[in-house]
Amino acid sequence: MKLFSSIRVAALALSSILTSGFAGAADIKVLTAGAFKPVVLAVAAEFERSSGHKLIIDNDTAGGLQRRISAGETFDVAVLTPAAVKDLIDKGKIAAGTASDLARTAVGVAVKDGETRPDIATVAGFKAALLAARKVAYIDPAAGGSSGIYFAKLLETMGIAEEIKAKAVLVPGGLVAQRLVTGEADLAIHQISEILAVPGARLVGPLPAEIQNYTTYTGGLGAASPQPEGARALLAFLRSEAAMRVLTAKGMAAAGQ
């Protein structure tokens, strides 16, 4: 009887420790620009295990999130471009002093797995690949995606905007390289981290250095966050060594590298 009593007391004590450890557990709403979503998804389970919090993850283009937050959508953590974060701090939507650069990614070119990869090592080669493609998929600039906005301007600079516009597959958001798998396009231009997230798509490589564009992703806490402590814990976790390893695997680098 004494043995069973001791076991019961120990079990109750362990239950108490676990409950008290997660006493502040809460749902943490994360709004993330598309290219950073694979990172958040990859670290979610480890963060949830270590903190007791649960992540509610929603994504959109950086421009789309900026509009939603400006319109009053509540959240705990947002990951967007630095310019969008600054704008939202100025509007009182992201808490001042909480912005933190987390990662950066480059723009890349992809084809369907198994297809011939064009030579894009030079600007001339990249231009030739675009002109030779049947259909070119990229984020619709009107949707507010950073890679789509940059690519549209790049086409103007290269003097082939009209030619590519005639065969463009404009994607409102999400994973552009999926259009390769479905056969809607034979060339895709998107953030490398998002290309790598699509089974059946093959990364040809980054844009040539002379025309490359890096997008930095910055995290910040919602000024009206109902769970500020959990939000701070997540931001700290996204700067941890564990998160840095995930960044590398997902085709990104720590901000500043």
C-alpha positions as a Python dict, from the first residue, in 0.01 Angstrom:
ca = {
    (1, 'M'): (0, 0, 0),
    (2, 'K'): (284, 237, 90),
    (3, 'L'): (446, 167, -251),
    (4, 'F'): (127, 250, -442),
    (5, 'S'): (81, 559, -228),
    (6, 'S'): (437, 675, -308),
    (7, 'I'): (384, 618, -681),
    (8, 'R'): (59, 815, -671),
    (9, 'V'): (227, 1105, -489),
    (10, 'A'): (514, 1107, -741),
    (11, 'A'): (271, 1102, -1034),
    (12, 'L'): (76, 1392, -890),
    (13, 'A'): (396, 1587, -832),
    (14, 'L'): (510, 1529, -1192),
    (15, 'S'): (169, 1634, -1321),
    (16, 'S'): (191, 1950, -1114),
    (17, 'I'): (536, 2033, -1251),
    (18, 'L'): (428, 1985, -1611),
    (19, 'T'): (111, 2186, -1563),
    (20, 'S'): (291, 2473, -1393),
    (21, 'G'): (560, 2469, -1663),
    (22, 'F'): (300, 2531, -1930),
    (23, 'A'): (72, 2748, -1715),
    (24, 'G'): (117, 3039, -1956),
    (25, 'A'): (61, 2827, -2267),
    (26, 'A'): (-138, 3007, -2535),
    (27, 'D'): (-221, 3018, -2905),
    (28, 'I'): (30, 3245, -3083),
    (29, 'K'): (-96, 3386, -3412),
    (30, 'V'): (181, 3430, -3667),
    (31, 'L'): (137, 3623, -3990),
    (32, 'T'): (426, 3548, -4223),
    (33, 'A'): (521, 3650, -4574),
    (34, 'G'): (526, 3348, -4801),
    (35, 'A'): (902, 3294, -4832),
    (36, 'F'): (946, 3268, -4455),
    (37, 'K'): (652, 3033, -4402),
    (38, 'P'): (855, 2712, -4462),
    (39, 'V'): (1090, 2818, -4180),
    (40, 'V'): (806, 2880, -3934),
    (41, 'L'): (644, 2548, -4024),
    (42, 'A'): (974, 2364, -3983),
    (43, 'V'): (1045, 2499, -3634),
    (44, 'A'): (685, 2496, -3510),
    (45, 'A'): (690, 2150, -3352),
    (46, 'E'): (1011, 2212, -3157),
    (47, 'F'): (893, 2553, -3036),
    (48, 'E'): (557, 2412, -2930),
    (49, 'R'): (724, 2126, -2740),
    (50, 'S'): (968, 2353, -2557),
    (51, 'S'): (726, 2636, -2478),
    (52, 'G'): (385, 2473, -2451),
    (53, 'H'): (245, 2738, -2685),
    (54, 'K'): (62, 2651, -3005),
    (55, 'L'): (133, 2836, -3329),
    (56, 'I'): (-153, 2947, -3553),
    (57, 'I'): (25, 3022, -3882),
    (58, 'D'): (-121, 3228, -4166),
    (59, 'N'): (65, 3354, -4471),
    (60, 'D'): (21, 3599, -4755),
    (61, 'T'): (240, 3822, -4967),
    (62, 'A'): (422, 4096, -4778),
    (63, 'G'): (195, 4355, -4938),
    (64, 'G'): (-116, 4151, -4858),
    (65, 'L'): (-19, 4121, -4491),
    (66, 'Q'): (65, 4489, -4475),
    (67, 'R'): (-283, 4575, -4599),
    (68, 'R'): (-452, 4328, -4361),
    (69, 'I'): (-266, 4452, -4056),
    (70, 'S'): (-324, 4815, -4151),
    (71, 'A'): (-696, 4734, -4171),
    (72, 'G'): (-693, 4611, -3812),
    (73, 'E'): (-625, 4237, -3817),
    (74, 'T'): (-487, 4127, -3480),
    (75, 'F'): (-180, 3905, -3444),
    (76, 'D'): (103, 3820, -3209),
    (77, 'V'): (402, 3801, -3444),
    (78, 'A'): (439, 3925, -3801),
    (79, 'V'): (727, 3849, -4039),
    (80, 'L'): (743, 4084, -4337),
    (81, 'T'): (993, 4296, -4527),
    (82, 'P'): (1176, 4573, -4335),
    (83, 'A'): (989, 4849, -4521),
    (84, 'A'): (651, 4693, -4437),
    (85, 'V'): (749, 4651, -4071),
    (86, 'K'): (863, 5014, -4049),
    (87, 'D'): (535, 5131, -4200),
    (88, 'L'): (335, 4925, -3950),
    (89, 'I'): (543, 5053, -3658),
    (90, 'D'): (471, 5409, -3775),
    (91, 'K'): (101, 5321, -3781),
    (92, 'G'): (115, 5175, -3429),
    (93, 'K'): (36, 4820, -3550),
    (94, 'I'): (375, 4666, -3464),
    (95, 'A'): (526, 4748, -3127),
    (96, 'A'): (818, 4989, -3147),
    (97, 'G'): (1151, 4841, -3043),
    (98, 'T'): (1054, 4481, -3127),
    (99, 'A'): (1163, 4463, -3491),
    (100, 'S'): (1435, 4204, -3556),
    (101, 'D'): (1588, 4100, -3889),
    (102, 'L'): (1563, 3721, -3912),
    (103, 'A'): (1672, 3603, -4255),
    (104, 'R'): (1729, 3689, -4616),
    (105, 'T'): (1672, 3500, -4939),
    (106, 'A'): (1765, 3545, -5303),
    (107, 'V'): (1559, 3520, -5620),
    (108, 'G'): (1605, 3203, -5822),
    (109, 'V'): (1499, 3032, -6143),
    (110, 'A'): (1330, 2692, -6160),
    (111, 'V'): (1215, 2436, -6415),
    (112, 'K'): (1015, 2117, -6380),
    (113, 'D'): (1219, 1828, -6246),
    (114, 'G'): (1359, 1629, -6537),
    (115, 'E'): (1352, 1918, -6784),
    (116, 'T'): (1667, 2069, -6935),
    (117, 'R'): (1810, 2342, -6719),
    (118, 'P'): (1894, 2660, -6911),
    (119, 'D'): (2228, 2835, -6867),
    (120, 'I'): (2154, 3141, -6653),
    (121, 'A'): (2508, 3207, -6532),
    (122, 'T'): (2513, 3540, -6716),
    (123, 'V'): (2256, 3815, -6766),
    (124, 'A'): (2258, 3739, -7140),
    (125, 'G'): (2192, 3372, -7071),
    (126, 'F'): (1909, 3452, -6830),
    (127, 'K'): (1753, 3687, -7085),
    (128, 'A'): (1775, 3422, -7356),
    (129, 'A'): (1610, 3166, -7126),
    (130, 'L'): (1319, 3401, -7058),
    (131, 'L'): (1266, 3472, -7427),
    (132, 'A'): (1287, 3102, -7517),
    (133, 'A'): (1036, 2993, -7251),
    (134, 'R'): (680, 2907, -7353),
    (135, 'K'): (532, 3044, -7030),
    (136, 'V'): (703, 3225, -6740),
    (137, 'A'): (548, 3212, -6393),
    (138, 'Y'): (609, 3472, -6123),
    (139, 'I'): (425, 3647, -5844),
    (140, 'D'): (174, 3906, -5966),
    (141, 'P'): (329, 4242, -5870),
    (142, 'A'): (-19, 4372, -5790),
    (143, 'A'): (-43, 4113, -5510),
    (144, 'G'): (246, 4277, -5326),
    (145, 'G'): (499, 3993, -5340),
    (146, 'S'): (854, 4128, -5325),
    (147, 'S'): (998, 3894, -5591),
    (148, 'G'): (718, 3976, -5836),
    (149, 'I'): (761, 4351, -5788),
    (150, 'Y'): (1135, 4325, -5839),
    (151, 'F'): (1108, 4094, -6142),
    (152, 'A'): (859, 4322, -6317),
    (153, 'K'): (1100, 4615, -6278),
    (154, 'L'): (1389, 4397, -6393),
    (155, 'L'): (1204, 4308, -6713),
    (156, 'E'): (1163, 4678, -6786),
    (157, 'T'): (1535, 4735, -6727),
    (158, 'M'): (1623, 4444, -6955),
    (159, 'G'): (1393, 4579, -7226),
    (160, 'I'): (1180, 4264, -7259),
    (161, 'A'): (878, 4354, -7047),
    (162, 'E'): (628, 4334, -7333),
    (163, 'E'): (760, 4003, -7465),
    (164, 'I'): (738, 3837, -7122),
    (165, 'K'): (404, 3997, -7037),
    (166, 'A'): (253, 3816, -7336),
    (167, 'K'): (343, 3477, -7187),
    (168, 'A'): (334, 3554, -6818),
    (169, 'V'): (159, 3329, -6567),
    (170, 'L'): (88, 3570, -6284),
    (171, 'V'): (47, 3400, -5948),
    (172, 'P'): (-150, 3591, -5679),
    (173, 'G'): (43, 3430, -5395),
    (174, 'G'): (179, 3098, -5273),
    (175, 'L'): (432, 2872, -5441),
    (176, 'V'): (502, 2987, -5796),
    (177, 'A'): (699, 2672, -5887),
    (178, 'Q'): (381, 2464, -5856),
    (179, 'R'): (290, 2606, -6197),
    (180, 'L'): (581, 2406, -6337),
    (181, 'V'): (450, 2081, -6193),
    (182, 'T'): (101, 2142, -6333),
    (183, 'G'): (242, 2229, -6676),
    (184, 'E'): (110, 2586, -6674),
    (185, 'A'): (463, 2724, -6714),
    (186, 'D'): (806, 2595, -6808),
    (187, 'L'): (1010, 2858, -6626),
    (188, 'A'): (947, 3006, -6280),
    (189, 'I'): (1101, 3304, -6103),
    (190, 'H'): (1061, 3314, -5725),
    (191, 'Q'): (1242, 3324, -5392),
    (192, 'I'): (1481, 3028, -5368),
    (193, 'S'): (1334, 2921, -5034),
    (194, 'E'): (991, 2887, -5195),
    (195, 'I'): (1122, 2702, -5500),
    (196, 'L'): (1283, 2442, -5274),
    (197, 'A'): (948, 2388, -5102),
    (198, 'V'): (787, 2247, -5419),
    (199, 'P'): (828, 1872, -5491),
    (200, 'G'): (870, 1820, -5863),
    (201, 'A'): (1040, 2156, -5923),
    (202, 'R'): (1415, 2187, -5979),
    (203, 'L'): (1616, 2495, -5883),
    (204, 'V'): (1832, 2599, -6177),
    (205, 'G'): (2015, 2856, -5967),
    (206, 'P'): (2005, 3212, -5840),
    (207, 'L'): (1982, 3512, -6069),
    (208, 'P'): (2321, 3633, -6194),
    (209, 'A'): (2499, 3843, -5930),
    (210, 'E'): (2466, 4166, -6127),
    (211, 'I'): (2087, 4153, -6119),
    (212, 'Q'): (2031, 3957, -5798),
    (213, 'N'): (1790, 4092, -5538),
    (214, 'Y'): (1791, 3986, -5173),
    (215, 'T'): (1481, 4013, -4960),
    (216, 'T'): (1524, 4047, -4585),
    (217, 'Y'): (1253, 3920, -4352),
    (218, 'T'): (1195, 4107, -4028),
    (219, 'G'): (985, 3995, -3734),
    (220, 'G'): (793, 4217, -3496),
    (221, 'L'): (537, 4190, -3215),
    (222, 'G'): (181, 4303, -3260),
    (223, 'A'): (120, 4624, -3068),
    (224, 'A'): (-214, 4482, -2957),
    (225, 'S'): (-91, 4124, -2913),
    (226, 'P'): (-303, 3935, -2657),
    (227, 'Q'): (-3, 3706, -2590),
    (228, 'P'): (306, 3932, -2574),
    (229, 'E'): (517, 3695, -2364),
    (230, 'G'): (457, 3402, -2599),
    (231, 'A'): (523, 3630, -2895),
    (232, 'R'): (857, 3739, -2750),
    (233, 'A'): (949, 3377, -2688),
    (234, 'L'): (879, 3291, -3053),
    (235, 'L'): (1085, 3582, -3186),
    (236, 'A'): (1376, 3473, -2966),
    (237, 'F'): (1338, 3115, -3091),
    (238, 'L'): (1346, 3233, -3454),
    (239, 'R'): (1692, 3377, -3381),
    (240, 'S'): (1819, 3057, -3217),
    (241, 'E'): (2081, 2816, -3354),
    (242, 'A'): (1807, 2561, -3421),
    (243, 'A'): (1625, 2811, -3643),
    (244, 'M'): (1950, 2906, -3818),
    (245, 'R'): (2001, 2541, -3919),
    (246, 'V'): (1651, 2536, -4064),
    (247, 'L'): (1718, 2858, -4258),
    (248, 'T'): (2015, 2698, -4432),
    (249, 'A'): (1816, 2386, -4520),
    (250, 'K'): (1538, 2601, -4665),
    (251, 'G'): (1767, 2802, -4894),
    (252, 'M'): (1790, 3111, -4676),
    (253, 'A'): (2062, 3276, -4470),
    (254, 'A'): (2070, 3465, -4144),
    (255, 'A'): (2010, 3836, -4199),
    (256, 'G'): (2338, 4017, -4254),
    (257, 'Q'): (2520, 3720, -4408),
}
